[in-house]
CSV table of N, CA and C in Angstrom, one decimal:
chain,number,residue,atom,x,y,z
A,1,MET,N,-56.8,101.7,-94.3
A,1,MET,CA,-57.3,100.4,-95.0
A,1,MET,C,-58.6,100.3,-94.9
A,2,SER,N,-59.3,99.6,-95.3
A,2,SER,CA,-60.6,98.9,-95.3
A,2,SER,C,-60.5,97.7,-94.5
A,3,ASP,N,-62.1,97.4,-94.2
A,3,ASP,CA,-62.0,96.3,-93.3
A,3,ASP,C,-61.9,95.0,-93.9
A,4,SER,N,-61.8,94.7,-95.6
A,4,SER,CA,-61.3,93.9,-95.7
A,4,SER,C,-60.1,92.9,-95.4
A,5,SER,N,-60.1,91.8,-95.6
A,5,SER,CA,-58.7,90.6,-95.2
A,5,SER,C,-57.4,91.8,-95.8
A,6,LEU,N,-56.2,91.4,-95.1
A,6,LEU,CA,-55.0,91.5,-95.8
A,6,LEU,C,-54.6,91.0,-97.2
A,7,ARG,N,-55.4,89.4,-97.3
A,7,ARG,CA,-55.2,89.0,-98.0
A,7,ARG,C,-56.1,89.5,-99.4
A,8,ASP,N,-57.4,89.8,-99.0
A,8,ASP,CA,-57.9,90.8,-100.2
A,8,ASP,C,-57.4,91.6,-100.6
A,9,GLN,N,-56.9,92.6,-99.5
A,9,GLN,CA,-56.1,94.0,-100.1
A,9,GLN,C,-54.8,94.0,-101.1
A,10,ILE,N,-54.2,92.6,-100.8
A,10,ILE,CA,-52.6,92.2,-101.4
A,10,ILE,C,-53.4,92.0,-102.7
A,11,LYS,N,-54.4,91.2,-103.1
A,11,LYS,CA,-55.2,90.5,-104.3
A,11,LYS,C,-55.4,91.8,-105.1
A,12,ALA,N,-56.2,92.7,-104.7
A,12,ALA,CA,-56.9,93.7,-105.3
A,12,ALA,C,-55.4,94.6,-105.9
A,13,ALA,N,-54.5,95.1,-104.8
A,13,ALA,CA,-53.6,95.6,-105.3
A,13,ALA,C,-52.7,94.9,-106.5
A,14,THR,N,-52.8,93.8,-106.2
A,14,THR,CA,-51.9,93.1,-107.6
A,14,THR,C,-52.6,93.0,-108.9
A,15,ILE,N,-53.9,93.0,-108.7
A,15,ILE,CA,-54.9,93.4,-110.0
A,15,ILE,C,-54.7,94.7,-110.4
A,16,THR,N,-54.7,95.5,-109.4
A,16,THR,CA,-54.6,97.2,-110.2
A,16,THR,C,-53.4,97.3,-110.2
A,17,ALA,N,-51.8,96.6,-110.0
A,17,ALA,CA,-50.4,96.9,-110.6
A,17,ALA,C,-50.7,96.2,-112.0
A,18,MET,N,-51.6,95.3,-112.1
A,18,MET,CA,-51.5,94.7,-113.3
A,18,MET,C,-51.7,95.5,-114.5
A,19,LYS,N,-53.2,95.7,-113.9
A,19,LYS,CA,-54.0,96.9,-115.2
A,19,LYS,C,-53.0,98.1,-115.4
A,20,ALA,N,-52.6,98.4,-114.4
A,20,ALA,CA,-51.6,99.9,-114.6
A,20,ALA,C,-50.3,99.4,-115.3
A,21,LYS,N,-50.1,98.2,-115.4
A,21,LYS,CA,-48.6,97.8,-116.3
A,21,LYS,C,-47.6,98.0,-115.4
A,22,ASP,N,-47.5,98.3,-114.1
A,22,ASP,CA,-46.5,98.7,-113.1
A,22,ASP,C,-45.9,97.0,-113.0
A,23,LYS,N,-44.5,97.0,-113.9
A,23,LYS,CA,-44.2,95.5,-113.7
A,23,LYS,C,-43.6,95.2,-112.3
A,24,GLU,N,-42.6,95.8,-111.5
A,24,GLU,CA,-42.2,95.8,-110.3
A,24,GLU,C,-43.1,95.6,-109.1
A,25,ARG,N,-44.1,96.3,-109.3
A,25,ARG,CA,-45.1,96.4,-108.4
A,25,ARG,C,-45.9,94.9,-108.5
A,26,THR,N,-45.9,94.7,-109.5
A,26,THR,CA,-47.0,93.4,-109.7
A,26,THR,C,-45.9,92.3,-109.6
A,27,ALA,N,-44.5,92.1,-109.8
A,27,ALA,CA,-44.1,91.1,-109.3
A,27,ALA,C,-43.8,91.0,-108.0
A,28,THR,N,-43.4,92.1,-107.2
A,28,THR,CA,-43.4,91.9,-105.7
A,28,THR,C,-44.6,91.5,-105.4
A,29,LEU,N,-45.7,92.2,-105.6
A,29,LEU,CA,-47.0,91.7,-104.9
A,29,LEU,C,-47.4,90.1,-105.5
A,30,ARG,N,-46.8,89.6,-106.6
A,30,ARG,CA,-47.1,88.3,-106.6
A,30,ARG,C,-46.1,87.4,-106.1
A,31,GLN,N,-44.7,87.8,-105.4
A,31,GLN,CA,-43.9,87.3,-104.7
A,31,GLN,C,-44.9,87.1,-103.3
A,32,VAL,N,-45.4,88.5,-102.8
A,32,VAL,CA,-46.1,88.1,-101.6
A,32,VAL,C,-47.0,86.8,-101.4
A,33,SER,N,-47.7,86.9,-102.5
A,33,SER,CA,-48.9,86.1,-102.6
A,33,SER,C,-48.3,84.7,-102.6
A,34,ALA,N,-47.2,84.4,-103.2
A,34,ALA,CA,-46.4,83.2,-103.5
A,34,ALA,C,-46.1,82.7,-101.7
A,35,LYS,N,-45.7,83.8,-101.2
A,35,LYS,CA,-45.2,83.6,-100.0
A,35,LYS,C,-46.3,83.0,-98.9
A,36,ILE,N,-47.3,84.0,-98.8
A,36,ILE,CA,-48.4,83.4,-98.3
A,36,ILE,C,-48.8,82.1,-98.6
A,37,LYS,N,-49.2,81.9,-99.9
A,37,LYS,CA,-49.3,80.7,-100.3
A,37,LYS,C,-48.6,79.2,-99.7
A,38,ASP,N,-47.5,79.5,-99.8
A,38,ASP,CA,-46.3,78.6,-98.8
A,38,ASP,C,-46.7,78.4,-97.5
A,39,LYS,N,-46.9,79.5,-96.9
A,39,LYS,CA,-47.4,79.4,-95.6
A,39,LYS,C,-48.8,78.9,-95.4
A,40,ASP,N,-49.4,78.6,-96.1
A,40,ASP,CA,-50.8,78.2,-95.9
A,40,ASP,C,-50.5,76.5,-95.9
A,41,ILE,N,-50.0,76.2,-97.3
A,41,ILE,CA,-49.6,74.6,-97.4
A,41,ILE,C,-48.7,74.5,-96.3
A,42,GLU,N,-47.6,74.8,-95.7
A,42,GLU,CA,-46.9,74.5,-94.4
A,42,GLU,C,-48.1,74.4,-93.3
A,43,LEU,N,-49.1,75.2,-93.3
A,43,LEU,CA,-50.1,74.9,-92.2
A,43,LEU,C,-51.1,74.1,-92.0
A,44,ARG,N,-51.0,73.7,-93.2
A,44,ARG,CA,-52.3,72.8,-93.7
A,44,ARG,C,-51.6,71.4,-92.9
A,45,THR,N,-50.5,70.9,-92.9
A,45,THR,CA,-50.1,69.9,-92.1
A,45,THR,C,-49.7,69.9,-90.8
A,46,SER,N,-50.0,71.0,-90.2
A,46,SER,CA,-50.1,71.1,-88.9
A,46,SER,C,-51.3,71.5,-88.1
A,47,ASP,N,-51.0,71.4,-86.7
A,47,ASP,CA,-52.6,71.8,-86.2
A,47,ASP,C,-52.9,73.0,-85.4
A,48,LYS,N,-51.9,73.8,-85.8
A,48,LYS,CA,-52.6,75.2,-85.6
A,48,LYS,C,-53.4,76.0,-86.4
A,49,ASN,N,-54.2,76.7,-85.6
A,49,ASN,CA,-55.0,77.4,-86.4
A,49,ASN,C,-54.7,78.8,-86.1
A,50,VAL,N,-54.4,79.5,-87.1
A,50,VAL,CA,-53.7,80.9,-87.2
A,50,VAL,C,-54.7,81.8,-87.9
A,51,PRO,N,-55.0,83.1,-87.2
A,51,PRO,CA,-55.8,83.8,-87.9
A,51,PRO,C,-55.6,84.6,-89.2
A,52,ASP,N,-56.0,84.3,-90.1
A,52,ASP,CA,-55.6,84.8,-91.7
A,52,ASP,C,-54.8,86.1,-91.3
A,53,ASP,N,-55.2,87.2,-91.1
A,53,ASP,CA,-54.6,88.5,-91.1
A,53,ASP,C,-53.3,87.9,-90.3
A,54,GLU,N,-53.4,87.6,-89.1
A,54,GLU,CA,-51.9,87.3,-88.2
A,54,GLU,C,-51.0,86.3,-89.2
A,55,LEU,N,-51.3,85.4,-89.9
A,55,LEU,CA,-50.7,84.9,-90.9
A,55,LEU,C,-50.0,85.3,-92.0
A,56,VAL,N,-51.1,86.2,-92.5
A,56,VAL,CA,-50.2,87.1,-93.6
A,56,VAL,C,-49.4,88.4,-93.1
A,57,THR,N,-49.6,88.9,-91.8
A,57,THR,CA,-48.6,89.8,-91.1
A,57,THR,C,-47.4,89.1,-90.8
A,58,GLY,N,-47.3,88.0,-90.7
A,58,GLY,CA,-46.0,87.1,-90.2
A,58,GLY,C,-45.5,86.9,-91.5
A,59,VAL,N,-45.7,86.7,-92.5
A,59,VAL,CA,-45.5,86.2,-93.9
A,59,VAL,C,-44.6,87.8,-94.2
A,60,LEU,N,-45.4,88.8,-94.3
A,60,LEU,CA,-45.0,90.0,-94.4
A,60,LEU,C,-43.8,90.5,-93.7
A,61,GLN,N,-44.1,90.3,-92.3
A,61,GLN,CA,-42.7,90.4,-91.3
A,61,GLN,C,-41.9,90.1,-91.6
A,62,LYS,N,-41.5,89.1,-92.1
A,62,LYS,CA,-40.2,87.9,-92.5
A,62,LYS,C,-39.8,88.5,-93.9
A,63,MET,N,-40.6,89.0,-94.9
A,63,MET,CA,-40.2,89.5,-96.1
A,63,MET,C,-39.6,90.9,-95.8
A,64,VAL,N,-40.0,91.7,-95.1
A,64,VAL,CA,-39.5,93.0,-94.6
A,64,VAL,C,-37.9,92.8,-93.9
A,65,LYS,N,-38.0,91.7,-92.8
A,65,LYS,CA,-36.6,91.4,-92.2
A,65,LYS,C,-36.0,91.0,-93.3
A,66,GLN,N,-36.3,90.1,-94.5
A,66,GLN,CA,-35.3,89.7,-95.4
A,66,GLN,C,-34.7,90.6,-96.3
A,67,ARG,N,-35.4,91.6,-96.6
A,67,ARG,CA,-35.2,92.6,-97.6
A,67,ARG,C,-34.1,93.6,-97.0
A,68,ARG,N,-34.8,93.8,-95.6
A,68,ARG,CA,-33.4,94.9,-94.9
A,68,ARG,C,-32.1,94.2,-94.6
A,69,GLU,N,-32.1,92.8,-94.2
A,69,GLU,CA,-30.9,92.2,-94.3
A,69,GLU,C,-30.0,92.4,-95.6
A,70,SER,N,-31.3,92.3,-96.9
A,70,SER,CA,-30.2,91.9,-97.9
A,70,SER,C,-29.7,93.7,-98.3
A,71,ILE,N,-30.4,94.6,-98.1
A,71,ILE,CA,-30.2,96.0,-98.5
A,71,ILE,C,-28.7,96.1,-97.6
A,72,THR,N,-28.8,96.1,-96.4
A,72,THR,CA,-27.5,96.3,-95.9
A,72,THR,C,-26.4,95.4,-96.4
A,73,MET,N,-26.6,94.1,-96.8
A,73,MET,CA,-25.4,93.3,-97.6
A,73,MET,C,-25.0,93.9,-98.6
A,74,TYR,N,-26.0,94.6,-99.7
A,74,TYR,CA,-25.6,95.0,-100.7
A,74,TYR,C,-24.8,96.7,-100.7
A,75,VAL,N,-25.6,97.4,-99.6
A,75,VAL,CA,-25.0,98.2,-99.4
A,75,VAL,C,-23.5,98.4,-98.8
A,76,ASP,N,-23.3,97.4,-98.2
A,76,ASP,CA,-22.0,97.3,-97.5
A,76,ASP,C,-20.9,96.1,-98.7
A,77,GLY,N,-21.7,95.8,-99.7
A,77,GLY,CA,-20.7,95.5,-101.0
A,77,GLY,C,-21.0,96.2,-102.1
A,78,GLY,N,-21.1,97.6,-101.7
A,78,GLY,CA,-21.1,98.5,-103.1
A,78,GLY,C,-22.1,98.1,-104.0
A,79,ARG,N,-22.9,97.6,-103.6
A,79,ARG,CA,-24.2,97.2,-104.9
A,79,ARG,C,-25.1,98.2,-104.8
A,80,ASP,N,-25.3,99.2,-104.9
A,80,ASP,CA,-26.3,100.0,-104.7
A,80,ASP,C,-27.7,100.2,-105.6
A,81,GLU,N,-27.4,99.5,-107.1
A,81,GLU,CA,-28.3,99.2,-107.8
A,81,GLU,C,-29.4,97.8,-107.2
A,82,LEU,N,-28.3,97.2,-106.9
A,82,LEU,CA,-29.6,95.8,-105.8
A,82,LEU,C,-30.1,96.6,-104.7
A,83,ALA,N,-29.6,97.1,-103.9
A,83,ALA,CA,-29.9,97.8,-102.6
A,83,ALA,C,-31.4,98.8,-103.1
A,84,ASP,N,-31.1,99.4,-104.2
A,84,ASP,CA,-32.7,100.3,-104.2
A,84,ASP,C,-33.6,99.4,-104.7
A,85,ALA,N,-33.3,97.9,-105.4
A,85,ALA,CA,-34.4,97.3,-105.9
A,85,ALA,C,-34.7,96.6,-104.7
A,86,GLU,N,-34.1,96.4,-103.4
A,86,GLU,CA,-34.7,95.6,-102.4
A,86,GLU,C,-35.6,97.0,-101.8
A,87,ARG,N,-35.0,98.2,-101.6
A,87,ARG,CA,-35.7,99.2,-101.0
A,87,ARG,C,-37.3,99.0,-101.8
A,88,ALA,N,-37.5,99.1,-102.8
A,88,ALA,CA,-38.4,99.3,-103.7
A,88,ALA,C,-39.0,98.2,-103.3
A,89,GLU,N,-38.8,97.0,-103.4
A,89,GLU,CA,-40.2,96.0,-102.7
A,89,GLU,C,-40.6,96.0,-101.4
A,90,LEU,N,-39.2,96.4,-100.6
A,90,LEU,CA,-39.4,96.8,-99.2
A,90,LEU,C,-40.8,97.9,-99.2
A,91,ALA,N,-40.6,98.9,-99.9
A,91,ALA,CA,-41.9,100.0,-99.2
A,91,ALA,C,-43.1,99.5,-99.9
A,92,ILE,N,-43.2,98.3,-101.1
A,92,ILE,CA,-44.3,97.6,-101.4
A,92,ILE,C,-44.9,97.3,-100.2
A,93,ILE,N,-44.1,96.3,-99.7
A,93,ILE,CA,-44.5,95.2,-98.9
A,93,ILE,C,-44.7,96.0,-97.3
A,94,GLU,N,-44.2,97.1,-96.9
A,94,GLU,CA,-44.5,97.5,-95.7
A,94,GLU,C,-45.9,98.4,-95.8
A,95,GLU,N,-46.5,98.8,-96.9
A,95,GLU,CA,-47.5,99.0,-97.3
A,95,GLU,C,-49.1,98.5,-96.7
A,96,PHE,N,-48.6,97.3,-96.6
A,96,PHE,CA,-49.5,95.8,-96.0
A,96,PHE,C,-49.3,95.6,-94.4
A,97,LEU,N,-48.5,96.3,-94.3
A,97,LEU,CA,-48.2,95.9,-92.6
A,97,LEU,C,-48.9,96.8,-91.6
A,98,PRO,N,-49.4,96.8,-90.5
A,98,PRO,CA,-49.8,97.6,-89.8
A,98,PRO,C,-48.7,98.5,-89.0
A,99,GLN,N,-48.8,100.1,-88.8
A,99,GLN,CA,-47.9,100.9,-88.3
A,99,GLN,C,-47.1,100.6,-87.2
A,100,MET,N,-46.0,100.1,-87.4
A,100,MET,CA,-45.3,99.6,-86.0
A,100,MET,C,-45.0,100.5,-84.7
A,101,MET,N,-45.2,99.9,-83.7
A,101,MET,CA,-45.2,100.4,-82.4
A,101,MET,C,-43.8,101.3,-82.3
A,102,SER,N,-44.0,102.6,-81.9
A,102,SER,CA,-42.9,103.5,-81.7
A,102,SER,C,-42.1,103.0,-80.4
A,103,GLU,N,-40.4,103.5,-80.1
A,103,GLU,CA,-39.8,102.7,-79.0
A,103,GLU,C,-40.2,103.3,-77.9
A,104,GLU,N,-40.9,104.7,-77.5
A,104,GLU,CA,-41.6,105.1,-76.6
A,104,GLU,C,-42.7,104.2,-76.0
A,105,ASP,N,-43.8,104.0,-77.2
A,105,ASP,CA,-44.7,102.9,-76.9
A,105,ASP,C,-44.5,101.7,-76.6
A,106,THR,N,-43.0,101.0,-76.8
A,106,THR,CA,-42.9,99.8,-76.8
A,106,THR,C,-42.4,100.0,-75.4
A,107,LYS,N,-41.4,101.0,-74.8
A,107,LYS,CA,-41.2,101.0,-73.5
A,107,LYS,C,-42.4,101.2,-72.5
A,108,ALA,N,-43.2,101.8,-72.4
A,108,ALA,CA,-44.4,102.0,-72.0
A,108,ALA,C,-45.2,100.6,-71.8
A,109,ALA,N,-45.3,99.5,-73.0
A,109,ALA,CA,-46.2,98.5,-73.1
A,109,ALA,C,-44.9,97.7,-71.9
A,110,ILE,N,-43.9,97.7,-72.0
A,110,ILE,CA,-43.2,96.4,-71.8
A,110,ILE,C,-42.8,97.1,-70.2
A,111,ALA,N,-42.9,98.3,-69.3
A,111,ALA,CA,-43.2,98.8,-68.3
A,111,ALA,C,-44.4,98.0,-67.6
A,112,GLU,N,-45.4,98.4,-68.6
A,112,GLU,CA,-47.0,98.0,-67.8
A,112,GLU,C,-46.9,96.2,-67.8
A,113,ILE,N,-46.4,95.8,-68.8
A,113,ILE,CA,-46.4,94.1,-68.6
A,113,ILE,C,-45.7,93.8,-67.3
A,114,LYS,N,-44.5,94.6,-67.0
A,114,LYS,CA,-43.7,94.4,-66.1
A,114,LYS,C,-44.1,94.6,-64.7
A,115,THR,N,-44.7,95.5,-64.5
A,115,THR,CA,-45.5,95.8,-63.4
A,115,THR,C,-46.9,94.5,-63.3
A,116,ALA,N,-47.4,94.7,-64.3
A,116,ALA,CA,-48.6,93.5,-63.9
A,116,ALA,C,-48.2,92.2,-63.9
A,117,THR,N,-46.9,91.8,-64.3
A,117,THR,CA,-46.7,90.0,-63.8
A,117,THR,C,-45.5,90.1,-62.9
A,118,GLY,N,-44.9,91.3,-62.6
A,118,GLY,CA,-44.3,91.1,-61.3
A,118,GLY,C,-42.8,90.8,-61.8
A,119,ALA,N,-42.4,91.0,-63.2
A,119,ALA,CA,-41.4,90.2,-63.9
A,119,ALA,C,-40.3,91.3,-63.2
A,120,ASP,N,-38.9,90.5,-62.7
A,120,ASP,CA,-38.1,91.4,-61.9
A,120,ASP,C,-36.6,90.8,-62.2
A,121,GLY,N,-36.6,90.2,-63.7
A,121,GLY,CA,-34.9,89.8,-63.6
A,121,GLY,C,-35.1,89.1,-65.1
A,122,MET,N,-33.6,88.5,-65.4
A,122,MET,CA,-33.7,88.3,-66.8
A,122,MET,C,-34.7,86.8,-67.1
A,123,LYS,N,-34.7,86.1,-66.1
A,123,LYS,CA,-35.4,84.7,-65.6
A,123,LYS,C,-37.3,84.9,-66.3
A,124,ASP,N,-37.3,86.2,-66.1
A,124,ASP,CA,-38.7,86.5,-66.8
A,124,ASP,C,-38.9,87.1,-68.2
A,125,MET,N,-38.2,87.0,-68.9
A,125,MET,CA,-37.8,87.4,-69.9
A,125,MET,C,-38.9,86.9,-70.9
A,126,GLY,N,-39.1,85.8,-71.2
A,126,GLY,CA,-40.1,84.7,-72.0
A,126,GLY,C,-41.8,85.2,-71.7
A,127,LYS,N,-41.8,85.6,-70.1
A,127,LYS,CA,-43.1,85.8,-69.8
A,127,LYS,C,-43.5,87.3,-70.6
A,128,VAL,N,-42.5,88.3,-70.1
A,128,VAL,CA,-42.7,89.5,-70.7
A,128,VAL,C,-42.9,89.6,-72.4
A,129,ILE,N,-42.0,88.8,-73.1
A,129,ILE,CA,-42.0,89.0,-74.5
A,129,ILE,C,-43.4,88.3,-75.0
A,130,GLY,N,-43.6,86.9,-74.1
A,130,GLY,CA,-44.9,86.7,-74.6
A,130,GLY,C,-46.1,87.4,-74.3
A,131,GLN,N,-46.3,88.0,-73.3
A,131,GLN,CA,-47.1,88.6,-73.1
A,131,GLN,C,-47.5,90.1,-74.1
A,132,LEU,N,-46.5,90.2,-74.4
A,132,LEU,CA,-45.9,91.6,-75.3
A,132,LEU,C,-46.7,90.9,-76.6
A,133,LYS,N,-46.0,89.6,-77.1
A,133,LYS,CA,-46.7,89.3,-78.7
A,133,LYS,C,-47.9,88.9,-78.8
A,134,ALA,N,-48.6,88.6,-77.4
A,134,ALA,CA,-50.3,88.5,-77.4
A,134,ALA,C,-51.3,89.6,-77.3
A,135,LYS,N,-50.3,90.6,-76.5
A,135,LYS,CA,-51.1,92.1,-76.5
A,135,LYS,C,-50.9,92.8,-78.3
A,136,TYR,N,-49.7,93.0,-78.6
A,136,TYR,CA,-49.7,94.0,-79.5
A,136,TYR,C,-49.0,93.0,-80.6
A,137,GLY,N,-48.7,91.8,-80.6
A,137,GLY,CA,-48.5,91.1,-81.8
A,137,GLY,C,-47.9,91.9,-83.4
A,138,ALA,N,-48.7,91.8,-84.3
A,138,ALA,CA,-48.6,92.8,-85.2
A,138,ALA,C,-47.9,93.8,-85.1
A,139,GLU,N,-48.1,94.8,-84.7
A,139,GLU,CA,-47.6,96.2,-84.1
A,139,GLU,C,-46.1,96.2,-83.6
A,140,LEU,N,-45.8,95.1,-83.3
A,140,LEU,CA,-44.8,95.2,-82.6
A,140,LEU,C,-43.3,94.6,-83.7
A,141,ASP,N,-42.4,95.6,-83.5
A,141,ASP,CA,-41.1,95.3,-83.9
A,141,ASP,C,-40.3,94.6,-82.8
A,142,MET,N,-40.3,92.9,-83.2
A,142,MET,CA,-39.7,92.1,-82.0
A,142,MET,C,-38.3,92.2,-81.8
A,143,SER,N,-37.4,92.6,-83.0
A,143,SER,CA,-35.9,92.8,-83.0
A,143,SER,C,-35.6,94.1,-81.7
A,144,LEU,N,-36.3,95.2,-82.2
A,144,LEU,CA,-36.3,96.4,-81.0
A,144,LEU,C,-36.9,95.9,-79.4
A,145,ALA,N,-38.1,95.3,-79.5
A,145,ALA,CA,-38.9,95.0,-78.6
A,145,ALA,C,-38.0,94.0,-77.4
A,146,SER,N,-37.4,92.9,-78.0
A,146,SER,CA,-36.5,92.0,-77.4
A,146,SER,C,-35.3,92.9,-76.7
A,147,GLY,N,-34.6,93.7,-77.4
A,147,GLY,CA,-33.6,94.7,-76.5
A,147,GLY,C,-34.2,95.3,-75.5
A,148,LEU,N,-35.3,96.0,-75.7
A,148,LEU,CA,-35.9,96.7,-74.8
A,148,LEU,C,-36.1,95.9,-73.7
A,149,VAL,N,-36.3,94.9,-73.7
A,149,VAL,CA,-37.2,94.0,-72.7
A,149,VAL,C,-36.1,93.7,-71.5
A,150,LYS,N,-34.8,93.0,-72.4
A,150,LYS,CA,-33.6,93.2,-71.8
A,150,LYS,C,-33.3,94.3,-70.8
A,151,GLN,N,-33.0,95.3,-71.4
A,151,GLN,CA,-32.8,96.7,-70.7
A,151,GLN,C,-34.0,96.7,-69.4
A,152,ALA,N,-34.8,96.4,-69.5
A,152,ALA,CA,-35.8,96.5,-68.6
A,152,ALA,C,-35.8,95.6,-67.7
A,153,LEU,N,-35.2,94.6,-67.8
A,153,LEU,CA,-35.0,93.4,-66.6
A,153,LEU,C,-33.8,93.5,-66.1
A,154,SER,N,-32.6,94.0,-66.8
A,154,SER,CA,-31.5,93.8,-66.3
A,154,SER,C,-31.2,94.9,-65.4
């Protein structure tokens, strides 16, 4: 991807999808933009100063998680057409997320942080997770990472 902000990339992709008359892609990208706008409004009233790409990535990660949960529910309920629609949205949203760290890379990062901080038990889980988030933030699959941290510290 180019060095423009994620927000700009999403706007450009929305315009491209509109010109191509790709209704599904346009609708999904507009949803993404609306969620980002909601987050902007939410942060306006708080004193947190979140870097823009971090804010956008957080919104995208939340949307991905919601789509994955919906897919599971639809598949379990035998509603394959709805699951397929969610999968299509998921693929579009994931285009804008940074590549997630593999399980091996996550384990290596946890081991490195565990050694650096001297973490040696579950009491240190917060410290290790905090360091992971600070160092790898957007590339980290937090649900995977928290399970791996538990394994590493128990």
